[in-house]
Amino acid sequence: MAVKTGTAKKIGPDGKYIDKYVAYTAGVAPASRPQFALVVVMNDPSNGSYYGGAVSAPVFSQIMGDVLRLENVMPDGMPQGAENLIVMHDSHPQGRRCNSGLQGRIALHFRPFSNTGAVMSYSCPLCHAPLSRSDNHYSCPQRHQFELAKEGYVNLLPVQFKRSRDPGDSAEMMQARRAFLDAGHYQPLRDAIAERLRHYAPTDLLDIGCGEGYYTHAFAAIASRSWGLDVSKPAIRAAAKRYPQVNFCVASSQRLPFSDASFDAVVRIYAPCNAEELARVVRPGGWVITATPGPVTYWS
């Protein structure tokens, strides 16, 4: 979801404008999909300097009960200090001012961005330009367009990149694996990786070869934002229906549809991947967790 900096946006009951200080989300996600609240921290109202970040919708809902209504929003009336936060969200377009006690709570779910930065989104699998969301599709400046399925996932696997008519696991294979996983056979592996991720505390996480989302769901409870990718359309469809809080896409692990340095953590469990692509999408200082089959993994 893109982030824009606005030179003027009407907020506050008095209808006044605040110049140069507003960051807001572009596009509105369906009600069933997570949205992001934007937090702008005012450092120095005299020169307009600020930093901000994205907060997930559940966190936004939790803090809104403690947020004070913003009465005066003109720059010359803004109190000094970084503890004065303005929360912007599609459902609360007028804005709110947080008291200082909320700063620590928000910081736990805070992702900085620059004045011209953007919240991570998909990139076009054909031309690699950033994709922007509009209603029920994603599109790039070259007018390549990718429809958003009713389940909430997007198919970013063009036909020319498919190695077969229906790549990846079939619906029958996916259902059989799901039954096996739901029986708890791989829960120790999932728990071990989740514990490691808690130590890293990633903001943006990608699960490559996510299948029907068994592992991704657990990891999404740790990362602020999570993505699941698989070449199997039936698996991604099932994952998106079951776990709407995760961003799922049909795509090839050989051509990851993300811009450079998009993720703090990438997880790859028994999934093939292009090593160069893997290195490309991980941020400096980020982590890659790989689980590979051992000698007895596939014993029957």
C-alpha positions as CSV (number, residue, x, y, z in Angstrom):
1,M,0.0,0.0,0.0
2,A,1.6,3.3,-1.1
3,V,2.2,6.2,1.2
4,K,1.9,9.7,0.1
5,T,2.9,13.0,1.7
6,G,0.3,15.6,1.4
7,T,0.8,19.4,1.4
8,A,-2.6,20.0,2.7
9,K,-5.3,17.9,4.2
10,K,-8.4,19.0,6.1
11,I,-8.5,17.6,9.6
12,G,-9.9,18.7,12.9
13,P,-13.5,19.9,13.7
14,D,-12.6,23.5,12.8
15,G,-11.9,22.5,9.2
16,K,-8.4,24.0,9.2
17,Y,-5.5,22.5,7.3
18,I,-2.2,21.3,8.5
19,D,0.6,21.8,5.9
20,K,3.5,19.5,5.0
21,Y,2.8,17.2,8.0
22,V,0.3,14.7,6.7
23,A,1.0,11.1,5.6
24,Y,-1.8,8.9,4.5
25,T,-2.6,5.6,2.9
26,A,-3.5,5.5,-0.8
27,G,-6.3,3.0,-1.5
28,V,-8.7,1.3,0.8
29,A,-8.6,-2.4,1.4
30,P,-11.8,-4.4,1.6
31,A,-13.2,-4.8,5.1
32,S,-12.0,-8.4,5.3
33,R,-8.4,-7.4,4.7
34,P,-6.0,-5.7,7.1
35,Q,-5.6,-2.0,6.7
36,F,-2.7,0.2,8.0
37,A,-3.0,3.2,10.2
38,L,-0.4,5.9,9.6
39,V,1.3,7.6,12.5
40,V,3.1,10.9,12.0
41,V,5.4,12.0,14.8
42,M,5.9,15.8,15.0
43,N,9.5,16.6,16.0
44,D,9.7,20.3,15.2
45,P,6.5,22.0,13.9
46,S,8.5,25.2,13.0
47,N,10.3,23.5,10.1
48,G,7.9,20.6,9.4
49,S,10.4,17.8,10.1
50,Y,8.8,14.5,11.0
51,Y,9.0,10.8,10.8
52,G,6.3,8.2,10.6
53,G,5.4,4.6,10.2
54,A,2.7,2.0,9.6
55,V,0.7,0.4,12.3
56,S,-1.6,-2.6,11.6
57,A,-5.3,-2.2,11.9
58,P,-5.7,-4.4,15.1
59,V,-3.1,-2.3,16.9
60,F,-4.7,0.9,15.7
61,S,-8.1,-0.3,17.1
62,Q,-6.4,-1.0,20.4
63,I,-4.9,2.4,20.9
64,M,-7.8,4.4,19.6
65,G,-9.6,4.2,22.9
66,D,-6.8,6.2,24.6
67,V,-6.3,8.7,21.8
68,L,-7.4,12.3,22.3
69,R,-9.3,14.3,19.7
70,L,-7.1,16.8,17.9
71,E,-8.6,20.3,18.3
72,N,-6.1,22.7,16.8
73,V,-4.0,21.4,13.9
74,M,-2.4,24.5,12.5
75,P,1.4,24.2,12.5
76,D,2.0,27.2,14.8
77,G,-0.3,25.6,17.3
78,M,1.3,22.2,17.4
79,P,3.0,21.4,20.7
80,Q,6.7,20.7,20.6
81,G,8.1,17.2,21.2
82,A,8.2,13.8,19.6
83,E,5.5,12.4,21.9
84,N,2.8,14.3,20.0
85,L,1.6,11.8,17.5
86,I,-1.1,12.3,14.8
87,V,-2.9,9.2,13.8
88,M,-4.4,9.1,10.3
89,H,-6.7,6.4,9.1
90,D,-9.4,6.0,6.5
91,S,-11.9,5.4,9.2
92,H,-10.8,8.4,11.3
93,P,-9.9,11.0,8.6
94,Q,-10.1,13.9,11.1
95,G,-7.0,12.7,13.0
96,R,-6.3,12.3,16.7
97,R,-3.5,13.4,19.0
98,C,-2.1,10.8,21.3
99,N,-1.0,11.4,24.8
100,S,2.6,10.7,25.7
101,G,1.8,7.4,27.4
102,L,0.9,5.9,24.0
103,Q,4.3,6.5,22.5
104,G,5.9,3.3,23.8
105,R,2.9,1.1,22.8
106,I,2.9,2.4,19.3
107,A,6.7,2.1,18.9
108,L,6.4,-1.6,19.3
109,H,4.5,-1.8,16.0
110,F,6.2,1.1,14.3
111,R,7.9,1.1,11.0
112,P,9.8,4.3,10.0
113,F,9.6,5.7,6.5
114,S,11.1,8.7,4.9
115,N,9.2,11.8,3.7
116,T,9.0,10.2,0.2
117,G,8.9,6.6,1.3
118,A,6.3,3.9,0.9
119,V,4.9,0.9,2.7
120,M,6.1,-2.2,1.0
121,S,4.0,-3.5,-1.8
122,Y,4.2,-5.8,-4.8
123,S,6.2,-5.2,-7.9
124,C,5.1,-6.1,-11.4
125,P,6.4,-9.5,-12.5
126,L,6.7,-8.3,-16.1
127,C,8.5,-5.0,-15.8
128,H,9.4,-4.9,-12.1
129,A,7.8,-1.5,-11.6
130,P,5.9,-1.0,-8.3
131,L,2.3,-2.1,-8.3
132,S,-0.5,0.2,-7.0
133,R,-3.8,-1.1,-5.8
134,S,-7.1,0.3,-7.1
135,D,-10.3,-1.3,-6.1
136,N,-10.0,-5.0,-7.1
137,H,-6.8,-5.0,-9.1
138,Y,-3.1,-4.0,-9.0
139,S,-1.5,-2.2,-11.9
140,C,1.9,-0.7,-12.8
141,P,2.8,2.5,-14.8
142,Q,3.2,0.3,-17.9
143,R,-0.5,-0.7,-17.5
144,H,0.1,-4.3,-16.7
145,Q,-2.9,-5.3,-14.5
146,F,-3.5,-8.1,-12.1
147,E,-6.9,-8.9,-10.6
148,L,-7.5,-9.4,-7.0
149,A,-9.4,-12.6,-6.4
150,K,-12.5,-12.6,-4.2
151,E,-10.6,-14.5,-1.6
152,G,-8.2,-11.6,-1.3
153,Y,-5.1,-12.9,-3.0
154,V,-3.5,-11.7,-6.2
155,N,-2.1,-13.9,-9.0
156,L,1.3,-12.6,-10.1
157,L,2.4,-15.6,-12.2
158,P,2.1,-14.7,-15.9
159,V,1.4,-17.5,-18.2
160,Q,4.8,-17.2,-19.9
161,F,6.5,-17.9,-16.6
162,K,4.6,-21.1,-15.9
163,R,6.4,-24.4,-16.4
164,S,3.1,-26.4,-16.6
165,R,-0.5,-25.7,-17.0
166,D,-1.3,-25.9,-13.3
167,P,2.1,-25.6,-11.5
168,G,2.5,-26.5,-7.9
169,D,0.4,-28.8,-5.7
170,S,-3.1,-29.8,-6.8
171,A,-6.1,-29.3,-4.6
172,E,-6.0,-33.0,-3.6
173,M,-2.3,-32.8,-2.6
174,M,-2.9,-29.6,-0.7
175,Q,-5.8,-31.1,1.2
176,A,-3.8,-34.2,2.1
177,R,-0.9,-32.1,3.3
178,R,-3.2,-29.9,5.4
179,A,-4.7,-32.9,7.1
180,F,-1.2,-34.1,7.9
181,L,-0.1,-30.7,9.3
182,D,-3.3,-30.2,11.3
183,A,-2.5,-33.5,13.0
184,G,0.5,-31.7,14.6
185,H,3.3,-33.7,13.0
186,Y,5.3,-30.6,12.1
187,Q,4.3,-28.4,15.0
188,P,7.7,-28.7,16.7
189,L,9.3,-27.3,13.5
190,R,6.8,-24.5,13.3
191,D,7.2,-23.6,17.0
192,A,11.0,-23.6,16.7
193,I,11.0,-21.2,13.8
194,A,8.4,-19.0,15.5
195,E,10.5,-18.8,18.6
196,R,13.5,-17.6,16.5
197,L,11.3,-15.0,14.7
198,R,10.2,-13.7,18.1
199,H,13.9,-13.0,18.8
200,Y,14.3,-11.2,15.5
201,A,11.0,-9.3,15.9
202,P,10.6,-8.6,12.1
203,T,8.4,-5.9,10.7
204,D,7.9,-7.4,7.2
205,L,8.1,-11.2,6.7
206,L,7.8,-13.3,3.6
207,D,7.1,-17.0,3.6
208,I,8.3,-18.6,0.4
209,G,6.5,-21.7,-0.7
210,C,3.8,-21.1,1.9
211,G,1.3,-23.6,0.6
212,E,-2.0,-23.4,2.4
213,G,-0.6,-21.1,5.1
214,Y,0.0,-23.5,8.0
215,Y,3.4,-21.9,8.9
216,T,2.6,-18.4,7.6
217,H,-0.4,-18.1,10.0
218,A,1.9,-18.7,13.0
219,F,4.5,-16.3,11.7
220,A,1.9,-13.6,11.1
221,A,1.2,-13.4,14.8
222,I,4.8,-12.2,15.3
223,A,5.6,-9.9,12.3
224,S,3.9,-6.6,11.9
225,R,3.1,-7.5,8.3
226,S,3.4,-10.8,6.5
227,W,3.3,-12.2,3.0
228,G,2.9,-15.7,1.7
229,L,3.9,-16.8,-1.8
230,D,3.4,-20.1,-3.6
231,V,3.2,-21.2,-7.2
232,S,0.1,-23.3,-6.4
233,K,-3.1,-21.4,-7.0
234,P,-5.3,-23.9,-5.1
235,A,-3.0,-23.6,-2.1
236,I,-3.0,-19.8,-2.1
237,R,-6.8,-19.7,-2.6
238,A,-7.2,-21.9,0.5
239,A,-4.7,-19.9,2.5
240,A,-6.3,-16.5,1.7
241,K,-9.7,-17.7,2.7
242,R,-8.5,-19.1,6.0
243,Y,-6.0,-16.4,7.0
244,P,-7.2,-13.0,5.7
245,Q,-4.7,-11.2,7.9
246,V,-1.8,-12.3,5.6
247,N,-1.1,-11.0,2.1
248,F,-1.0,-14.0,-0.2
249,C,0.0,-14.1,-3.9
250,V,0.5,-16.7,-6.6
251,A,4.0,-16.2,-7.8
252,S,7.3,-18.0,-8.7
253,S,10.1,-18.2,-6.1
254,Q,12.4,-17.8,-9.1
255,R,11.1,-14.3,-9.7
256,L,9.9,-12.8,-6.5
257,P,7.4,-10.0,-7.1
258,F,8.9,-7.6,-4.6
259,S,11.3,-4.7,-4.7
260,D,14.8,-4.8,-3.4
261,A,15.2,-4.9,0.4
262,S,11.6,-5.4,1.1
263,F,11.7,-7.8,4.1
264,D,13.4,-8.1,7.5
265,A,12.9,-11.8,7.5
266,V,12.3,-14.5,4.8
267,V,11.3,-18.0,5.7
268,R,11.8,-20.9,3.3
269,I,10.5,-24.3,4.5
270,Y,11.2,-27.2,2.0
271,A,10.7,-24.8,-0.9
272,P,12.9,-24.1,-3.9
273,C,14.3,-20.6,-4.4
274,N,16.6,-18.6,-6.5
275,A,19.5,-17.6,-4.2
276,E,20.1,-14.3,-5.9
277,E,16.4,-13.4,-5.6
278,L,16.4,-14.3,-2.0
279,A,19.4,-12.0,-1.3
280,R,17.8,-9.2,-3.3
281,V,14.6,-8.9,-1.3
282,V,16.1,-9.2,2.2
283,R,17.0,-5.9,3.9
284,P,20.5,-5.2,5.1
285,G,20.7,-6.9,8.5
286,G,17.7,-9.0,7.8
287,W,17.4,-12.8,8.3
288,V,16.7,-15.8,6.2
289,I,15.5,-19.0,7.9
290,T,15.7,-22.1,5.8
291,A,14.4,-25.6,6.6
292,T,15.6,-28.4,4.3
293,P,14.7,-32.1,4.3
294,G,16.9,-34.4,6.3
295,P,17.8,-38.1,5.6
296,V,14.6,-39.4,7.2
297,T,12.1,-36.6,6.4
298,Y,10.2,-38.4,3.7
299,W,10.2,-41.9,5.3
300,S,6.7,-43.4,5.1
